[in-house]
Amino acid sequence: VGNLPLFVSRAELEQHDIVTYSFGDQEALYLRGQWTVHRNEPRVSSVWQRCDHIAGQLQKELLLKVAWVRRMESRGIANYPKRFQSAEGCYSHQAVSRGDLRIAMVHKQAVGLTASGEPEAAIYAVDGAVWRCAAETRVDPDELA
């Protein structure tokens, strides 16, 4: 995971303004916030500002959330529907509706990945970085720090 060229190709980044990585749920057409790469240009990096509840009206949205929680708690209601507006939903809609952004959805996330047989790689998490090494390589994790 720490070695992005293993997952992200140069062509994906050169040919698209936004690349989002799915895990087999492509029928849900939205940009995955946790694994979406954006070209660092104002026309791309400003798309989120078209979603009022996370941009210009963020403070109002937060105050409404707090008011809702306080109202429920004052009535002694512990289990209640939460006030939720999807940032990914609005952001995805705004990005696609612009019409001038090249967007790619690529199936690459490894959610629920299981391995069988001999491992091809060893994964090490050291000081906030993740290293993928060939399974037969002898690695001293202290040297990766």
PDB file of N, CA and C in Angstrom, residues 60-131:
ATOM      1  N   LYS A  60     -23.566  26.273   9.448  1.00  0.00           N
ATOM      2  CA  LYS A  60     -25.015  26.105   9.653  1.00  0.00           C
ATOM      3  C   LYS A  60     -25.362  24.622   9.778  1.00  0.00           C
ATOM      4  N   GLU A  61     -24.791  23.802   8.910  1.00  0.00           N
ATOM      5  CA  GLU A  61     -25.053  22.358   8.947  1.00  0.00           C
ATOM      6  C   GLU A  61     -24.628  21.764  10.282  1.00  0.00           C
ATOM      7  N   LEU A  62     -23.466  22.151  10.781  1.00  0.00           N
ATOM      8  CA  LEU A  62     -22.988  21.643  12.067  1.00  0.00           C
ATOM      9  C   LEU A  62     -23.896  22.091  13.209  1.00  0.00           C
ATOM     10  N   LEU A  63     -24.342  23.341  13.176  1.00  0.00           N
ATOM     11  CA  LEU A  63     -25.262  23.839  14.205  1.00  0.00           C
ATOM     12  C   LEU A  63     -26.588  23.076  14.179  1.00  0.00           C
ATOM     13  N   LEU A  64     -27.093  22.758  12.987  1.00  0.00           N
ATOM     14  CA  LEU A  64     -28.323  21.974  12.871  1.00  0.00           C
ATOM     15  C   LEU A  64     -28.143  20.566  13.445  1.00  0.00           C
ATOM     16  N   LYS A  65     -26.979  19.968  13.206  1.00  0.00           N
ATOM     17  CA  LYS A  65     -26.695  18.638  13.764  1.00  0.00           C
ATOM     18  C   LYS A  65     -26.685  18.685  15.288  1.00  0.00           C
ATOM     19  N   VAL A  66     -26.013  19.687  15.858  1.00  0.00           N
ATOM     20  CA  VAL A  66     -25.938  19.826  17.313  1.00  0.00           C
ATOM     21  C   VAL A  66     -27.328  20.077  17.887  1.00  0.00           C
ATOM     22  N   ALA A  67     -28.116  20.933  17.242  1.00  0.00           N
ATOM     23  CA  ALA A  67     -29.470  21.221  17.719  1.00  0.00           C
ATOM     24  C   ALA A  67     -30.331  19.960  17.711  1.00  0.00           C
ATOM     25  N   TRP A  68     -30.190  19.151  16.687  1.00  0.00           N
ATOM     26  CA  TRP A  68     -30.959  17.910  16.576  1.00  0.00           C
ATOM     27  C   TRP A  68     -30.583  16.951  17.712  1.00  0.00           C
ATOM     28  N   VAL A  69     -29.302  16.794  17.970  1.00  0.00           N
ATOM     29  CA  VAL A  69     -28.848  15.919  19.057  1.00  0.00           C
ATOM     30  C   VAL A  69     -29.385  16.422  20.400  1.00  0.00           C
ATOM     31  N   ARG A  70     -29.263  17.705  20.651  1.00  0.00           N
ATOM     32  CA  ARG A  70     -29.745  18.274  21.920  1.00  0.00           C
ATOM     33  C   ARG A  70     -31.254  18.093  22.072  1.00  0.00           C
ATOM     34  N   ARG A  71     -31.983  18.267  20.986  1.00  0.00           N
ATOM     35  CA  ARG A  71     -33.436  18.092  21.037  1.00  0.00           C
ATOM     36  C   ARG A  71     -33.789  16.652  21.407  1.00  0.00           C
ATOM     37  N   MET A  72     -33.129  15.701  20.768  1.00  0.00           N
ATOM     38  CA  MET A  72     -33.413  14.293  21.067  1.00  0.00           C
ATOM     39  C   MET A  72     -33.033  13.942  22.500  1.00  0.00           C
ATOM     40  N   GLU A  73     -31.870  14.411  22.935  1.00  0.00           N
ATOM     41  CA  GLU A  73     -31.416  14.122  24.304  1.00  0.00           C
ATOM     42  C   GLU A  73     -32.338  14.767  25.338  1.00  0.00           C
ATOM     43  N   SER A  74     -32.833  15.980  25.067  1.00  0.00           N
ATOM     44  CA  SER A  74     -33.718  16.658  26.020  1.00  0.00           C
ATOM     45  C   SER A  74     -35.049  15.927  26.166  1.00  0.00           C
ATOM     46  N   ARG A  75     -35.410  15.150  25.157  1.00  0.00           N
ATOM     47  CA  ARG A  75     -36.640  14.353  25.208  1.00  0.00           C
ATOM     48  C   ARG A  75     -36.384  12.955  25.758  1.00  0.00           C
ATOM     49  N   GLY A  76     -35.131  12.697  26.119  1.00  0.00           N
ATOM     50  CA  GLY A  76     -34.787  11.379  26.663  1.00  0.00           C
ATOM     51  C   GLY A  76     -34.709  10.288  25.609  1.00  0.00           C
ATOM     52  N   ILE A  77     -34.570  10.678  24.376  1.00  0.00           N
ATOM     53  CA  ILE A  77     -34.493   9.702  23.279  1.00  0.00           C
ATOM     54  C   ILE A  77     -33.021   9.410  23.012  1.00  0.00           C
ATOM     55  N   ALA A  78     -32.631   8.147  23.212  1.00  0.00           N
ATOM     56  CA  ALA A  78     -31.229   7.776  23.032  1.00  0.00           C
ATOM     57  C   ALA A  78     -30.962   7.205  21.645  1.00  0.00           C
ATOM     58  N   ASN A  79     -31.945   6.512  21.094  1.00  0.00           N
ATOM     59  CA  ASN A  79     -31.763   5.878  19.795  1.00  0.00           C
ATOM     60  C   ASN A  79     -32.654   6.597  18.782  1.00  0.00           C
ATOM     61  N   TYR A  80     -32.067   7.435  17.947  1.00  0.00           N
ATOM     62  CA  TYR A  80     -32.829   8.245  17.008  1.00  0.00           C
ATOM     63  C   TYR A  80     -32.075   8.336  15.685  1.00  0.00           C
ATOM     64  N   PRO A  81     -32.799   8.603  14.597  1.00  0.00           N
ATOM     65  CA  PRO A  81     -32.103   8.750  13.303  1.00  0.00           C
ATOM     66  C   PRO A  81     -31.191   9.969  13.340  1.00  0.00           C
ATOM     67  N   LYS A  82     -30.013   9.812  12.825  1.00  0.00           N
ATOM     68  CA  LYS A  82     -29.032  10.900  12.811  1.00  0.00           C
ATOM     69  C   LYS A  82     -29.250  11.779  11.587  1.00  0.00           C
ATOM     70  N   ARG A  83     -28.921  13.027  11.732  1.00  0.00           N
ATOM     71  CA  ARG A  83     -28.987  13.963  10.606  1.00  0.00           C
ATOM     72  C   ARG A  83     -27.727  13.737   9.773  1.00  0.00           C
ATOM     73  N   PHE A  84     -27.895  13.213   8.566  1.00  0.00           N
ATOM     74  CA  PHE A  84     -26.739  12.870   7.740  1.00  0.00           C
ATOM     75  C   PHE A  84     -26.982  13.311   6.306  1.00  0.00           C
ATOM     76  N   GLN A  85     -26.039  14.031   5.762  1.00  0.00           N
ATOM     77  CA  GLN A  85     -26.048  14.373   4.344  1.00  0.00           C
ATOM     78  C   GLN A  85     -24.722  13.893   3.765  1.00  0.00           C
ATOM     79  N   SER A  86     -24.806  13.121   2.722  1.00  0.00           N
ATOM     80  CA  SER A  86     -23.622  12.512   2.140  1.00  0.00           C
ATOM     81  C   SER A  86     -22.730  13.530   1.440  1.00  0.00           C
ATOM     82  N   ALA A  87     -21.487  13.622   1.889  1.00  0.00           N
ATOM     83  CA  ALA A  87     -20.513  14.455   1.181  1.00  0.00           C
ATOM     84  C   ALA A  87     -20.131  13.780  -0.131  1.00  0.00           C
ATOM     85  N   GLU A  88     -19.954  12.444  -0.101  1.00  0.00           N
ATOM     86  CA  GLU A  88     -19.575  11.727  -1.319  1.00  0.00           C
ATOM     87  C   GLU A  88     -20.663  11.834  -2.384  1.00  0.00           C
ATOM     88  N   GLY A  89     -21.927  11.757  -1.971  1.00  0.00           N
ATOM     89  CA  GLY A  89     -23.029  11.828  -2.926  1.00  0.00           C
ATOM     90  C   GLY A  89     -23.080  13.181  -3.623  1.00  0.00           C
ATOM     91  N   CYS A  90     -23.068  14.247  -2.826  1.00  0.00           N
ATOM     92  CA  CYS A  90     -23.104  15.595  -3.402  1.00  0.00           C
ATOM     93  C   CYS A  90     -21.866  15.854  -4.246  1.00  0.00           C
ATOM     94  N   TYR A  91     -20.710  15.510  -3.707  1.00  0.00           N
ATOM     95  CA  TYR A  91     -19.459  15.755  -4.421  1.00  0.00           C
ATOM     96  C   TYR A  91     -19.436  15.000  -5.751  1.00  0.00           C
ATOM     97  N   SER A  92     -19.854  13.749  -5.741  1.00  0.00           N
ATOM     98  CA  SER A  92     -19.888  12.950  -6.971  1.00  0.00           C
ATOM     99  C   SER A  92     -20.806  13.592  -7.999  1.00  0.00           C
ATOM    100  N   HIS A  93     -21.983  14.004  -7.566  1.00  0.00           N
ATOM    101  CA  HIS A  93     -22.942  14.643  -8.466  1.00  0.00           C
ATOM    102  C   HIS A  93     -22.353  15.922  -9.074  1.00  0.00           C
ATOM    103  N   GLN A  94     -21.731  16.729  -8.239  1.00  0.00           N
ATOM    104  CA  GLN A  94     -21.153  17.985  -8.728  1.00  0.00           C
ATOM    105  C   GLN A  94     -20.006  17.735  -9.706  1.00  0.00           C
ATOM    106  N   ALA A  95     -19.173  16.754  -9.417  1.00  0.00           N
ATOM    107  CA  ALA A  95     -18.033  16.455 -10.299  1.00  0.00           C
ATOM    108  C   ALA A  95     -18.522  15.991 -11.674  1.00  0.00           C
ATOM    109  N   VAL A  96     -19.495  15.090 -11.676  1.00  0.00           N
ATOM    110  CA  VAL A  96     -19.998  14.552 -12.948  1.00  0.00           C
ATOM    111  C   VAL A  96     -20.778  15.615 -13.716  1.00  0.00           C
ATOM    112  N   SER A  97     -21.546  16.436 -13.017  1.00  0.00           N
ATOM    113  CA  SER A  97     -22.384  17.414 -13.711  1.00  0.00           C
ATOM    114  C   SER A  97     -21.586  18.574 -14.301  1.00  0.00           C
ATOM    115  N   ARG A  98     -20.345  18.737 -13.900  1.00  0.00           N
ATOM    116  CA  ARG A  98     -19.522  19.803 -14.498  1.00  0.00           C
ATOM    117  C   ARG A  98     -19.383  19.598 -16.000  1.00  0.00           C
ATOM    118  N   GLY A  99     -19.174  18.360 -16.414  1.00  0.00           N
ATOM    119  CA  GLY A  99     -19.074  18.067 -17.836  1.00  0.00           C
ATOM    120  C   GLY A  99     -17.694  18.241 -18.439  1.00  0.00           C
ATOM    121  N   ASP A 100     -16.773  18.873 -17.719  1.00  0.00           N
ATOM    122  CA  ASP A 100     -15.441  19.092 -18.285  1.00  0.00           C
ATOM    123  C   ASP A 100     -14.353  18.322 -17.544  1.00  0.00           C
ATOM    124  N   LEU A 101     -14.744  17.415 -16.662  1.00  0.00           N
ATOM    125  CA  LEU A 101     -13.758  16.619 -15.923  1.00  0.00           C
ATOM    126  C   LEU A 101     -13.720  15.196 -16.465  1.00  0.00           C
ATOM    127  N   ARG A 102     -12.515  14.678 -16.616  1.00  0.00           N
ATOM    128  CA  ARG A 102     -12.336  13.286 -17.053  1.00  0.00           C
ATOM    129  C   ARG A 102     -12.226  12.445 -15.790  1.00  0.00           C
ATOM    130  N   ILE A 103     -13.226  11.574 -15.577  1.00  0.00           N
ATOM    131  CA  ILE A 103     -13.319  10.794 -14.342  1.00  0.00           C
ATOM    132  C   ILE A 103     -13.240   9.312 -14.683  1.00  0.00           C
ATOM    133  N   ALA A 104     -12.422   8.581 -13.909  1.00  0.00           N
ATOM    134  CA  ALA A 104     -12.320   7.134 -14.086  1.00  0.00           C
ATOM    135  C   ALA A 104     -12.639   6.442 -12.769  1.00  0.00           C
ATOM    136  N   MET A 105     -13.422   5.363 -12.858  1.00  0.00           N
ATOM    137  CA  MET A 105     -13.689   4.510 -11.708  1.00  0.00           C
ATOM    138  C   MET A 105     -12.995   3.177 -11.986  1.00  0.00           C
ATOM    139  N   VAL A 106     -12.054   2.832 -11.136  1.00  0.00           N
ATOM    140  CA  VAL A 106     -11.227   1.656 -11.369  1.00  0.00           C
ATOM    141  C   VAL A 106     -11.434   0.664 -10.233  1.00  0.00           C
ATOM    142  N   HIS A 107     -11.624  -0.591 -10.575  1.00  0.00           N
ATOM    143  CA  HIS A 107     -11.842  -1.640  -9.578  1.00  0.00           C
ATOM    144  C   HIS A 107     -10.479  -2.141  -9.088  1.00  0.00           C
ATOM    145  N   LYS A 108     -10.031  -1.603  -7.938  1.00  0.00           N
ATOM    146  CA  LYS A 108      -8.719  -1.997  -7.422  1.00  0.00           C
ATOM    147  C   LYS A 108      -8.665  -2.174  -5.912  1.00  0.00           C
ATOM    148  N   GLN A 109      -9.650  -1.720  -5.168  1.00  0.00           N
ATOM    149  CA  GLN A 109      -9.566  -1.856  -3.715  1.00  0.00           C
ATOM    150  C   GLN A 109      -9.636  -3.320  -3.336  1.00  0.00           C
ATOM    151  N   ALA A 110      -8.928  -3.684  -2.298  1.00  0.00           N
ATOM    152  CA  ALA A 110      -8.871  -5.069  -1.843  1.00  0.00           C
ATOM    153  C   ALA A 110      -9.591  -5.204  -0.507  1.00  0.00           C
ATOM    154  N   VAL A 111     -10.896  -4.963  -0.508  1.00  0.00           N
ATOM    155  CA  VAL A 111     -11.684  -5.096   0.706  1.00  0.00           C
ATOM    156  C   VAL A 111     -12.014  -6.564   0.904  1.00  0.00           C
ATOM    157  N   GLY A 112     -11.774  -7.069   2.099  1.00  0.00           N
ATOM    158  CA  GLY A 112     -12.063  -8.460   2.390  1.00  0.00           C
ATOM    159  C   GLY A 112     -11.157  -9.417   1.657  1.00  0.00           C
ATOM    160  N   LEU A 113      -9.989  -8.970   1.286  1.00  0.00           N
ATOM    161  CA  LEU A 113      -9.054  -9.799   0.537  1.00  0.00           C
ATOM    162  C   LEU A 113      -8.614 -11.000   1.364  1.00  0.00           C
ATOM    163  N   THR A 114      -8.678 -12.149   0.765  1.00  0.00           N
ATOM    164  CA  THR A 114      -8.159 -13.353   1.414  1.00  0.00           C
ATOM    165  C   THR A 114      -7.142 -13.980   0.478  1.00  0.00           C
ATOM    166  N   ALA A 115      -6.190 -14.643   1.057  1.00  0.00           N
ATOM    167  CA  ALA A 115      -5.142 -15.281   0.257  1.00  0.00           C
ATOM    168  C   ALA A 115      -5.143 -16.769   0.544  1.00  0.00           C
ATOM    169  N   SER A 116      -4.862 -17.542  -0.468  1.00  0.00           N
ATOM    170  CA  SER A 116      -4.744 -18.985  -0.284  1.00  0.00           C
ATOM    171  C   SER A 116      -3.416 -19.427  -0.860  1.00  0.00           C
ATOM    172  N   GLY A 117      -2.917 -20.539  -0.360  1.00  0.00           N
ATOM    173  CA  GLY A 117      -1.634 -21.034  -0.844  1.00  0.00           C
ATOM    174  C   GLY A 117      -0.482 -20.247  -0.264  1.00  0.00           C
ATOM    175  N   GLU A 118       0.642 -20.306  -0.947  1.00  0.00           N
ATOM    176  CA  GLU A 118       1.841 -19.611  -0.484  1.00  0.00           C
ATOM    177  C   GLU A 118       1.714 -18.111  -0.712  1.00  0.00           C
ATOM    178  N   PRO A 119       2.088 -17.310   0.265  1.00  0.00           N
ATOM    179  CA  PRO A 119       2.003 -15.858   0.076  1.00  0.00           C
ATOM    180  C   PRO A 119       3.010 -15.371  -0.961  1.00  0.00           C
ATOM    181  N   GLU A 120       2.587 -14.394  -1.759  1.00  0.00           N
ATOM    182  CA  GLU A 120       3.467 -13.802  -2.754  1.00  0.00           C
ATOM    183  C   GLU A 120       4.235 -12.624  -2.179  1.00  0.00           C
ATOM    184  N   ALA A 121       3.686 -12.044  -1.113  1.00  0.00           N
ATOM    185  CA  ALA A 121       4.317 -10.866  -0.539  1.00  0.00           C
ATOM    186  C   ALA A 121       4.131 -10.852   0.967  1.00  0.00           C
ATOM    187  N   ALA A 122       5.040 -10.173   1.623  1.00  0.00           N
ATOM    188  CA  ALA A 122       4.921  -9.924   3.052  1.00  0.00           C
ATOM    189  C   ALA A 122       4.640  -8.435   3.215  1.00  0.00           C
ATOM    190  N   ILE A 123       3.711  -8.109   4.096  1.00  0.00           N
ATOM    191  CA  ILE A 123       3.322  -6.723   4.317  1.00  0.00           C
ATOM    192  C   ILE A 123       3.800  -6.306   5.701  1.00  0.00           C
ATOM    193  N   TYR A 124       4.475  -5.155   5.762  1.00  0.00           N
ATOM    194  CA  TYR A 124       4.987  -4.618   7.023  1.00  0.00           C
ATOM    195  C   TYR A 124       4.449  -3.208   7.204  1.00  0.00           C
ATOM    196  N   ALA A 125       3.930  -2.917   8.404  1.00  0.00           N
ATOM    197  CA  ALA A 125       3.512  -1.555   8.760  1.00  0.00           C
ATOM    198  C   ALA A 125       4.532  -1.029   9.761  1.00  0.00           C
ATOM    199  N   VAL A 126       5.281  -0.004   9.356  1.00  0.00           N
ATOM    200  CA  VAL A 126       6.357   0.536  10.186  1.00  0.00           C
ATOM    201  C   VAL A 126       6.261   2.059  10.201  1.00  0.00           C
ATOM    202  N   ASP A 127       6.097   2.636  11.377  1.00  0.00           N
ATOM    203  CA  ASP A 127       6.068   4.093  11.546  1.00  0.00           C
ATOM    204  C   ASP A 127       5.113   4.792  10.583  1.00  0.00           C
ATOM    205  N   GLY A 128       3.917   4.243  10.415  1.00  0.00           N
ATOM    206  CA  GLY A 128       2.913   4.881   9.573  1.00  0.00           C
ATOM    207  C   GLY A 128       3.031   4.593   8.092  1.00  0.00           C
ATOM    208  N   ALA A 129       4.036   3.837   7.682  1.00  0.00           N
ATOM    209  CA  ALA A 129       4.194   3.461   6.272  1.00  0.00           C
ATOM    210  C   ALA A 129       3.921   1.966   6.128  1.00  0.00           C
ATOM    211  N   VAL A 130       3.382   1.577   4.984  1.00  0.00           N
ATOM    212  CA  VAL A 130       3.128   0.172   4.705  1.00  0.00           C
ATOM    213  C   VAL A 130       4.059  -0.263   3.590  1.00  0.00           C
ATOM    214  N   TRP A 131       4.777  -1.350   3.838  1.00  0.00           N
ATOM    215  CA  TRP A 131       5.756  -1.860   2.870  1.00  0.00           C
ATOM    216  C   TRP A 131       5.307  -3.220   2.365  1.00  0.00           C
TER     217      TRP A 131
END
